[in-house]
XYZ file of C-alpha atoms in Angstrom:
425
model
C 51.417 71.703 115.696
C 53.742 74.580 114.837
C 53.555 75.545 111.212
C 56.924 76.252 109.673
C 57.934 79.194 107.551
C 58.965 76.721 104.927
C 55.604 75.112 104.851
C 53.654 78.331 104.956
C 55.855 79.529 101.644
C 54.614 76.262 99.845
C 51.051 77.115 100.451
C 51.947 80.727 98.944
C 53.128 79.421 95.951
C 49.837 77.381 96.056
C 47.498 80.531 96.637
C 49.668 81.841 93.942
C 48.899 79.102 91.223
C 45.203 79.295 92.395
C 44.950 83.382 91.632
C 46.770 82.836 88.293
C 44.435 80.786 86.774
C 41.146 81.419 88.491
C 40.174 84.670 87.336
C 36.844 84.350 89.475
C 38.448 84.063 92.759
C 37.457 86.542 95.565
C 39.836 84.609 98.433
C 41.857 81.667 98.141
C 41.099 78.899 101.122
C 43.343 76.099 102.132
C 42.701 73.271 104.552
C 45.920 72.476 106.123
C 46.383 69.258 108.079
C 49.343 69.290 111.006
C 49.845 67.443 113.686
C 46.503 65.782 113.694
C 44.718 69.389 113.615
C 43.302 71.128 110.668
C 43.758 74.544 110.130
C 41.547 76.909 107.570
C 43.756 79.511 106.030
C 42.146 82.408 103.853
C 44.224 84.097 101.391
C 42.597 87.795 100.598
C 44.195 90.190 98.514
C 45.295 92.383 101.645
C 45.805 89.711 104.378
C 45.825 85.873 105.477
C 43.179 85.093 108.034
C 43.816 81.935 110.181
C 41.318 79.954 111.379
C 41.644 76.554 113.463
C 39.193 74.097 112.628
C 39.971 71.807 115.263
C 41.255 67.990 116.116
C 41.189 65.851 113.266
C 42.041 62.121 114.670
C 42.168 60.694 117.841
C 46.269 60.688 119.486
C 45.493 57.896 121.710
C 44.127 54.317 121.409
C 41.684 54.651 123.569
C 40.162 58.576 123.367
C 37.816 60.053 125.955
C 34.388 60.621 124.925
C 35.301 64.466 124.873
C 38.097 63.820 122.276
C 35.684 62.363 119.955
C 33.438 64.999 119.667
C 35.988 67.223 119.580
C 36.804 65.151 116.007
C 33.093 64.840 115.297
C 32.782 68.997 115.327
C 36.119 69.306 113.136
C 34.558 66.594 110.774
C 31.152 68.604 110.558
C 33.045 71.760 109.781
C 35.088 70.284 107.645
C 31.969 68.737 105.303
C 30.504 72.179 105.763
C 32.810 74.421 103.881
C 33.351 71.624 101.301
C 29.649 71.445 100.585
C 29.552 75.406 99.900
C 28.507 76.378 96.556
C 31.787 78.267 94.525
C 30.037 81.641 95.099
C 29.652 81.229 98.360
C 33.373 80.268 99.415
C 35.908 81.995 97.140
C 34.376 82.884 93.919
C 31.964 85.936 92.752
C 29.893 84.043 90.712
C 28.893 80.129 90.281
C 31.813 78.620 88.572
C 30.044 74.922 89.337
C 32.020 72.293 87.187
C 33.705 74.993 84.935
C 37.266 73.798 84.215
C 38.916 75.048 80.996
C 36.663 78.155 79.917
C 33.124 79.674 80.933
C 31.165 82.164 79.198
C 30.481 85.265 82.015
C 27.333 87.430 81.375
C 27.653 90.867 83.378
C 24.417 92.389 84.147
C 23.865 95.338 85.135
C 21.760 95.269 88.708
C 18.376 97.431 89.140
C 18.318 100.166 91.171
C 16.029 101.738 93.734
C 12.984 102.709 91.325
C 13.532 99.884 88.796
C 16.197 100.897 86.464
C 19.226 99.858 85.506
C 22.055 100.799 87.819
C 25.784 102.724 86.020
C 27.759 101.238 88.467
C 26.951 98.036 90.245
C 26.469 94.768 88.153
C 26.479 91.197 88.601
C 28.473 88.051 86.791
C 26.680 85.274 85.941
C 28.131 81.811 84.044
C 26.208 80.597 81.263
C 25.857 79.769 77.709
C 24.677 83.005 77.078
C 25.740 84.658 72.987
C 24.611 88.535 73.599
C 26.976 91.439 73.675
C 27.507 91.388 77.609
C 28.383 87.395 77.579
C 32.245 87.253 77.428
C 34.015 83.932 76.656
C 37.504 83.486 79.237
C 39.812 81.044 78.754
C 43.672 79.954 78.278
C 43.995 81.314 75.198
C 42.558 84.336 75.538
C 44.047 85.151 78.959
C 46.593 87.862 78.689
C 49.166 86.832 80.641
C 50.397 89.137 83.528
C 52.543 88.728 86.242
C 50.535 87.657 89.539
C 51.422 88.154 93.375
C 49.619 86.629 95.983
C 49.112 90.024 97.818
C 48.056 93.144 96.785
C 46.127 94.734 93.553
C 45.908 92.277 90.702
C 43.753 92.263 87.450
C 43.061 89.840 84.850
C 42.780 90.085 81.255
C 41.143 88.278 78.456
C 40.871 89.511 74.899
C 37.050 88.695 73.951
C 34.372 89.732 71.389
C 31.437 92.505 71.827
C 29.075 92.218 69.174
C 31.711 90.737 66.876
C 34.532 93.150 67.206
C 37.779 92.568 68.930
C 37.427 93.792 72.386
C 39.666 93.347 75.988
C 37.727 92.459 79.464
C 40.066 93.227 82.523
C 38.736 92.400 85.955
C 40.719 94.125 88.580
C 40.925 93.633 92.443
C 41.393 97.065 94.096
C 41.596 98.414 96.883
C 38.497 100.346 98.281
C 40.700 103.049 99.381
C 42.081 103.245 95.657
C 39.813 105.272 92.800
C 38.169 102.545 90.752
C 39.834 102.647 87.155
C 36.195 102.607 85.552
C 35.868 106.295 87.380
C 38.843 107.939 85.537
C 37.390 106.185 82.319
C 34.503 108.402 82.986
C 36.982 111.765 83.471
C 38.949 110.713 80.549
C 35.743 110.829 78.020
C 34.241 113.684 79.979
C 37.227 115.619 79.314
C 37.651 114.263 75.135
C 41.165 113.291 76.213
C 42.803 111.330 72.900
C 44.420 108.413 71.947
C 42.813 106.322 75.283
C 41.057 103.507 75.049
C 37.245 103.398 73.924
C 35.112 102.223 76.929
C 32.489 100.071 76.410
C 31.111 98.898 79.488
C 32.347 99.209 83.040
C 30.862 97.731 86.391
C 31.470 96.667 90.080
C 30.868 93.328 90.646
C 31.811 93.301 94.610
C 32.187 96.492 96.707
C 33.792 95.626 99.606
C 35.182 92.413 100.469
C 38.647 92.122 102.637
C 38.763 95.944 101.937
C 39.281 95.119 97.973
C 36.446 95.944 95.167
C 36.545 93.863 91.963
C 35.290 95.783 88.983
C 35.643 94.976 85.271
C 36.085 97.263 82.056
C 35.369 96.616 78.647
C 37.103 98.248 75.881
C 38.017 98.227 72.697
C 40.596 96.343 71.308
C 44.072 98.672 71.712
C 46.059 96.133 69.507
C 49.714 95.593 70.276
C 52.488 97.203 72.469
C 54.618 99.639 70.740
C 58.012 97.638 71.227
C 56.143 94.753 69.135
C 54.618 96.647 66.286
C 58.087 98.223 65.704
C 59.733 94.737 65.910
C 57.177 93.323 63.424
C 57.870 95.738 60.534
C 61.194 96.124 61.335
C 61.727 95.301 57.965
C 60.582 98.583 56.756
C 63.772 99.995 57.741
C 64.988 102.132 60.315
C 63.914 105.131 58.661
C 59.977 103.982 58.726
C 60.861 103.096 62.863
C 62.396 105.862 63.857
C 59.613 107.931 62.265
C 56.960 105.664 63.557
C 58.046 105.835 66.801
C 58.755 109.614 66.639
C 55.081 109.927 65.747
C 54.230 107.484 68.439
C 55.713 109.602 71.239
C 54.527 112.739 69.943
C 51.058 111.393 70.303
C 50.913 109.895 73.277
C 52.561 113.208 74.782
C 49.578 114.971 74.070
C 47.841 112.852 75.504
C 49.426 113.101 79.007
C 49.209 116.787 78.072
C 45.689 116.533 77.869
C 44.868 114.585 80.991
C 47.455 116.731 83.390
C 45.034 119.687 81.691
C 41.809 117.814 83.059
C 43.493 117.162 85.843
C 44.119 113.724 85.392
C 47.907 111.814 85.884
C 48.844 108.369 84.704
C 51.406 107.256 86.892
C 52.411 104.152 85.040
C 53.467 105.228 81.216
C 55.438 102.205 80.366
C 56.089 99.474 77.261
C 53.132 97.205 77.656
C 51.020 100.623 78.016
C 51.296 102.278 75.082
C 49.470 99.847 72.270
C 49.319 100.057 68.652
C 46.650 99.173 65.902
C 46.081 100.548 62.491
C 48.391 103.023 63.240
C 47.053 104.414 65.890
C 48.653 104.622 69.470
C 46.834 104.495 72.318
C 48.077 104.838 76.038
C 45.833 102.185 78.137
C 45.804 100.776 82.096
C 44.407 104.020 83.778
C 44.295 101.717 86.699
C 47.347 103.809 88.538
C 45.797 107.326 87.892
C 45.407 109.890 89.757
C 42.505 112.305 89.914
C 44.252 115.888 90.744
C 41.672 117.446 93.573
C 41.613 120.681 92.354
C 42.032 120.365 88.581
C 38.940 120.594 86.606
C 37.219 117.233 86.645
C 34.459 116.936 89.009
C 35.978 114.240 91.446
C 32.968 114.769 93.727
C 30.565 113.851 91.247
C 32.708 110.671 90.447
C 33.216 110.030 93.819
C 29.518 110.129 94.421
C 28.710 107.478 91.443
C 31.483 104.802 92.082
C 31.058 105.015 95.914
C 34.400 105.708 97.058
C 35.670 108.189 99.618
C 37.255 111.138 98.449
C 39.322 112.220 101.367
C 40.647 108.780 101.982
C 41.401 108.318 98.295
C 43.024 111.435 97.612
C 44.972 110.528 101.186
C 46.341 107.274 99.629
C 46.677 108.641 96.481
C 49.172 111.275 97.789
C 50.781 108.471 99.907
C 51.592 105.720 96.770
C 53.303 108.704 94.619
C 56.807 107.655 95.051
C 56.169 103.563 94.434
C 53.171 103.710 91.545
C 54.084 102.661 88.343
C 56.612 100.216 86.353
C 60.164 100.439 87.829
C 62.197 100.376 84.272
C 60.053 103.231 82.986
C 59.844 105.385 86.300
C 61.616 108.958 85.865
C 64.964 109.476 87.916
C 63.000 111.711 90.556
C 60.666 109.146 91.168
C 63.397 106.277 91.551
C 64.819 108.102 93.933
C 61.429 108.769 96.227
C 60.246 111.708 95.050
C 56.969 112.774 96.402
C 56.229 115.645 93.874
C 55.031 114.023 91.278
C 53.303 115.503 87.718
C 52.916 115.095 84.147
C 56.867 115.794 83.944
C 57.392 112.477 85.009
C 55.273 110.845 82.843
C 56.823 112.417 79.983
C 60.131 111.047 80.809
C 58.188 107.901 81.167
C 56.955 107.983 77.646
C 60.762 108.519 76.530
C 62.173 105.523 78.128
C 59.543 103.708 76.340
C 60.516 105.388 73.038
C 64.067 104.687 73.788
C 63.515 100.858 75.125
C 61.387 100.169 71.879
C 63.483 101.532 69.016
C 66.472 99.914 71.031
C 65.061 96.475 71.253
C 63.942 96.931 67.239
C 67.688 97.316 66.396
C 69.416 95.045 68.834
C 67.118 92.241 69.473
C 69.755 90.195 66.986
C 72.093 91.221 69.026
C 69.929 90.798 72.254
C 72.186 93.658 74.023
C 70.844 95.296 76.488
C 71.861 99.187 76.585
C 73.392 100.113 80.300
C 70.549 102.812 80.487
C 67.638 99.976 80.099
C 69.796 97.432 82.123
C 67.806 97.418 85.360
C 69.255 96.585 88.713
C 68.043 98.282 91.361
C 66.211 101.638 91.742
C 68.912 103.943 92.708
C 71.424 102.299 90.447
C 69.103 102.549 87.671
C 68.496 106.370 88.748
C 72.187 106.834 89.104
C 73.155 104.975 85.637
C 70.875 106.995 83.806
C 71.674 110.430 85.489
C 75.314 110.051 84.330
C 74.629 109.189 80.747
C 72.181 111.999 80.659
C 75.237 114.238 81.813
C 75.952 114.217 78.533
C 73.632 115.262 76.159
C 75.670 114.023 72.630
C 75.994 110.166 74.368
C 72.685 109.832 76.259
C 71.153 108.224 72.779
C 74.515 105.858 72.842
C 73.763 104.230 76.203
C 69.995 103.721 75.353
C 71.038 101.843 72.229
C 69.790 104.143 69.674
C 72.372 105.901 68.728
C 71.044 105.259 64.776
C 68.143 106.426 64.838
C 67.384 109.037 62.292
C 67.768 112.930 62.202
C 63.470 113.358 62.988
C 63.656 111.196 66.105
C 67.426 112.670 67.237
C 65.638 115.747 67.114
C 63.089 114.998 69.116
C 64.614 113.420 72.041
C 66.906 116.486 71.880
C 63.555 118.567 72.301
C 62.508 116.384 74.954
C 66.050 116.002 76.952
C 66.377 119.883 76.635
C 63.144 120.899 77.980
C 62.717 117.814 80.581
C 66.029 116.391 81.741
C 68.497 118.912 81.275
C 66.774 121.242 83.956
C 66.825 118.508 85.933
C 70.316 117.777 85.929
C 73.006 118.625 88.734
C 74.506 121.916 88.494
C 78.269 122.180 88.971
């Protein structure tokens, strides 16, 4: 009756497959048949709930009467979870037949005297063509990486009255700031080059301890590394500036937000998007809203129904682990709980570095020692020593022909951020 490690892992790589491509999954159940029992297993984002649904068939010839209703009740239990509608077991909205794509209508819910509520919405499949009915399917499914535990988002690139736009519905947990609130302190505070919200909503408050909320904004185009690599053939002069200018502006940015109080936390290559020109630094998701800086986190905190001291607890608490490993300053590879809009500077450089190294070696497909990832403390250690150095550092990042604009501004940047960083001997 025992259920082995080895067969638990197989239905995690099952709950796996099912949160990859089922972007309107709340929970993920399996029915597991052992040993003539079956057992209910529900996969949440934060935990695996176990629940034993009883004797399946009889283990002797000739069963007492209590054995088969014992069967009987696992047989009625079984019929009744199988006859639950999608949206009522493991799905936030009716999926019914739905197979390779649906078209989701959000809609915003009513509140208390009749109109429309900012925050809480509903999603709804049908054939529906007006500017809140999205389209999802393969191909327009960004693909991410997916875990079976833990915060996840989906994202499709879709249309909003006719215009390239990006839906991401994210599972987070309720003791995490919902990304759609720092949306609202970024465009309260006219913070630049971010993302143009269009819509934002929760969908389910509380289930498991995880919200899911969705986002709509506009189209952010292409990851830096990409756009570099697709004109490439401008010459390294055109990248080098290009990517100069790219850094420049999304340093402001970060500039901006640590001013309004606001810190990214995950600054990394398939964050900072390009189109027309124009960079953009996207995935807010990760941010953190500085308590006593001058957006109005009570206010927020008061719209998207979260609470502050337990946020800004966990908040403090995820500081050393948020964000993309290859892109995470040394301090913060190493543990570092003081964490500010230093590090996501230095964040913004590796990103600079990885993408005008990838742009010149991709033929080569050599991977610098200072982008060669590992481990965290190797990785910290690596790029310590070839920051000891200030005439090589460029060398082990692969871009060590870059032109005089950009060498002069990663000197900036390496003399006013890493060098006072360094050891002192």
């Amino acid at each position: 009756d025992e259920i082995t490690d080895d067969d638990f892992g197989q239905i995690a790589d099952y709950v796996r497959a099912m949160w990859t491509s089922q972007p309107t999954r709340l929970f993920a159940p399996v029915i597991y048949l052992h040993g003539g029992r079956l057992t209910l297993f529900t996969f949440a984002r934060g935990a695996c709930y176990r629940s034993e649904l009883g004797q399946f068939c009889h283990t002797e010839s000739n069963p007492e009467y209590e054995d088969i209703g014992r069967v009987r009740d696992t047989l009625f239990y079984l019929f009744f979870i199988l006859s639950l509608p999608p949206h009522k077991f493991g799905h936030f909205c009716d999926v019914g037949s739905v197979r390779e794509s649906c078209v989701v209508r959000l809609i915003h819910r009513r509140d208390l005297n009749g109109g429309i509520d900012s925050v809480l919405a509903d999603a709804v499949i049908d054939d529906s063509t007006d500017s809140l009915s999205y389209e999802l399917d393969a191909d327009s499914h960004i693909k991410r990486p997916v875990n079976p535990r833990g915060r996840l988002a989906h994202v499709f690139r879709v249309k909003h009255e006719g215009k390239p736009a990006v839906l991401k519905l994210s599972w987070t947990p309720t003791d995490r700031m919902p990304e759609s609130a720092v949306y609202d302190a970024l465009r309260a505070a006219g913070i630049e080059n971010t993302p143009t919200m269009i819509d934002s909503g929760i969908i389910v408050e509380d289930l498991f301890g995880y919200r899911v909320e969705y986002l709509v904004t506009e189209d952010a185009g292409v990851s830096l590394s990409d756009y570099l690599q697709a004109r490439k053939t401008n010459g390294n002069d055109w990248v080098c500036d290009f990517a100069k200018s790219a850094m420049l502006e999304v340093v402001r940015c970060l500039a901006q937000a640590w001013a309004a109080g606001i810190l990214h936390r995950d600054v990394s290559s398939g964050n900072v998007m390009v189109k027309d020109g124009r960079t953009t630094l996207i995935d807010w998701g990760y941010a953190k809203l500085v308590d006593d800086g001058p957006a109005n986190t009570d206010a927020l905190a008061v719209k998207w129904g979260y609470a502050k001291h337990v946020v800004n607890a966990a908040e403090e608490a995820h500081d050393p682990v948020t964000g993309t490993v290859l892109f995470m300053s040394i301090p913060v590879l190493v543990g570092s709980t003081n964490r500010s809009v230093v590090d996501d500077v230095e964040s913004m450089l590796y990103v600079v570095l990885d993408a005008v190294s990838s742009t010149f070696n991709r033929a080569n497909d050599v991977v610098p020692v200072a982008l060669d990832f590992k481990d965290s403390r190797s990785l910290a250690y690596v790029r310590g020593c070839c920051f000891s150095i200030k005439r090589l550092f460029k060398q082990q990042f692969g871009v060590d022909r870059c032109n005089e604009q950009l060498e002069r501004a990663l000197d900036e940047i390496f003399e006013y951020q890493i060098q006072p960083r360094r050891p002192q001997y």
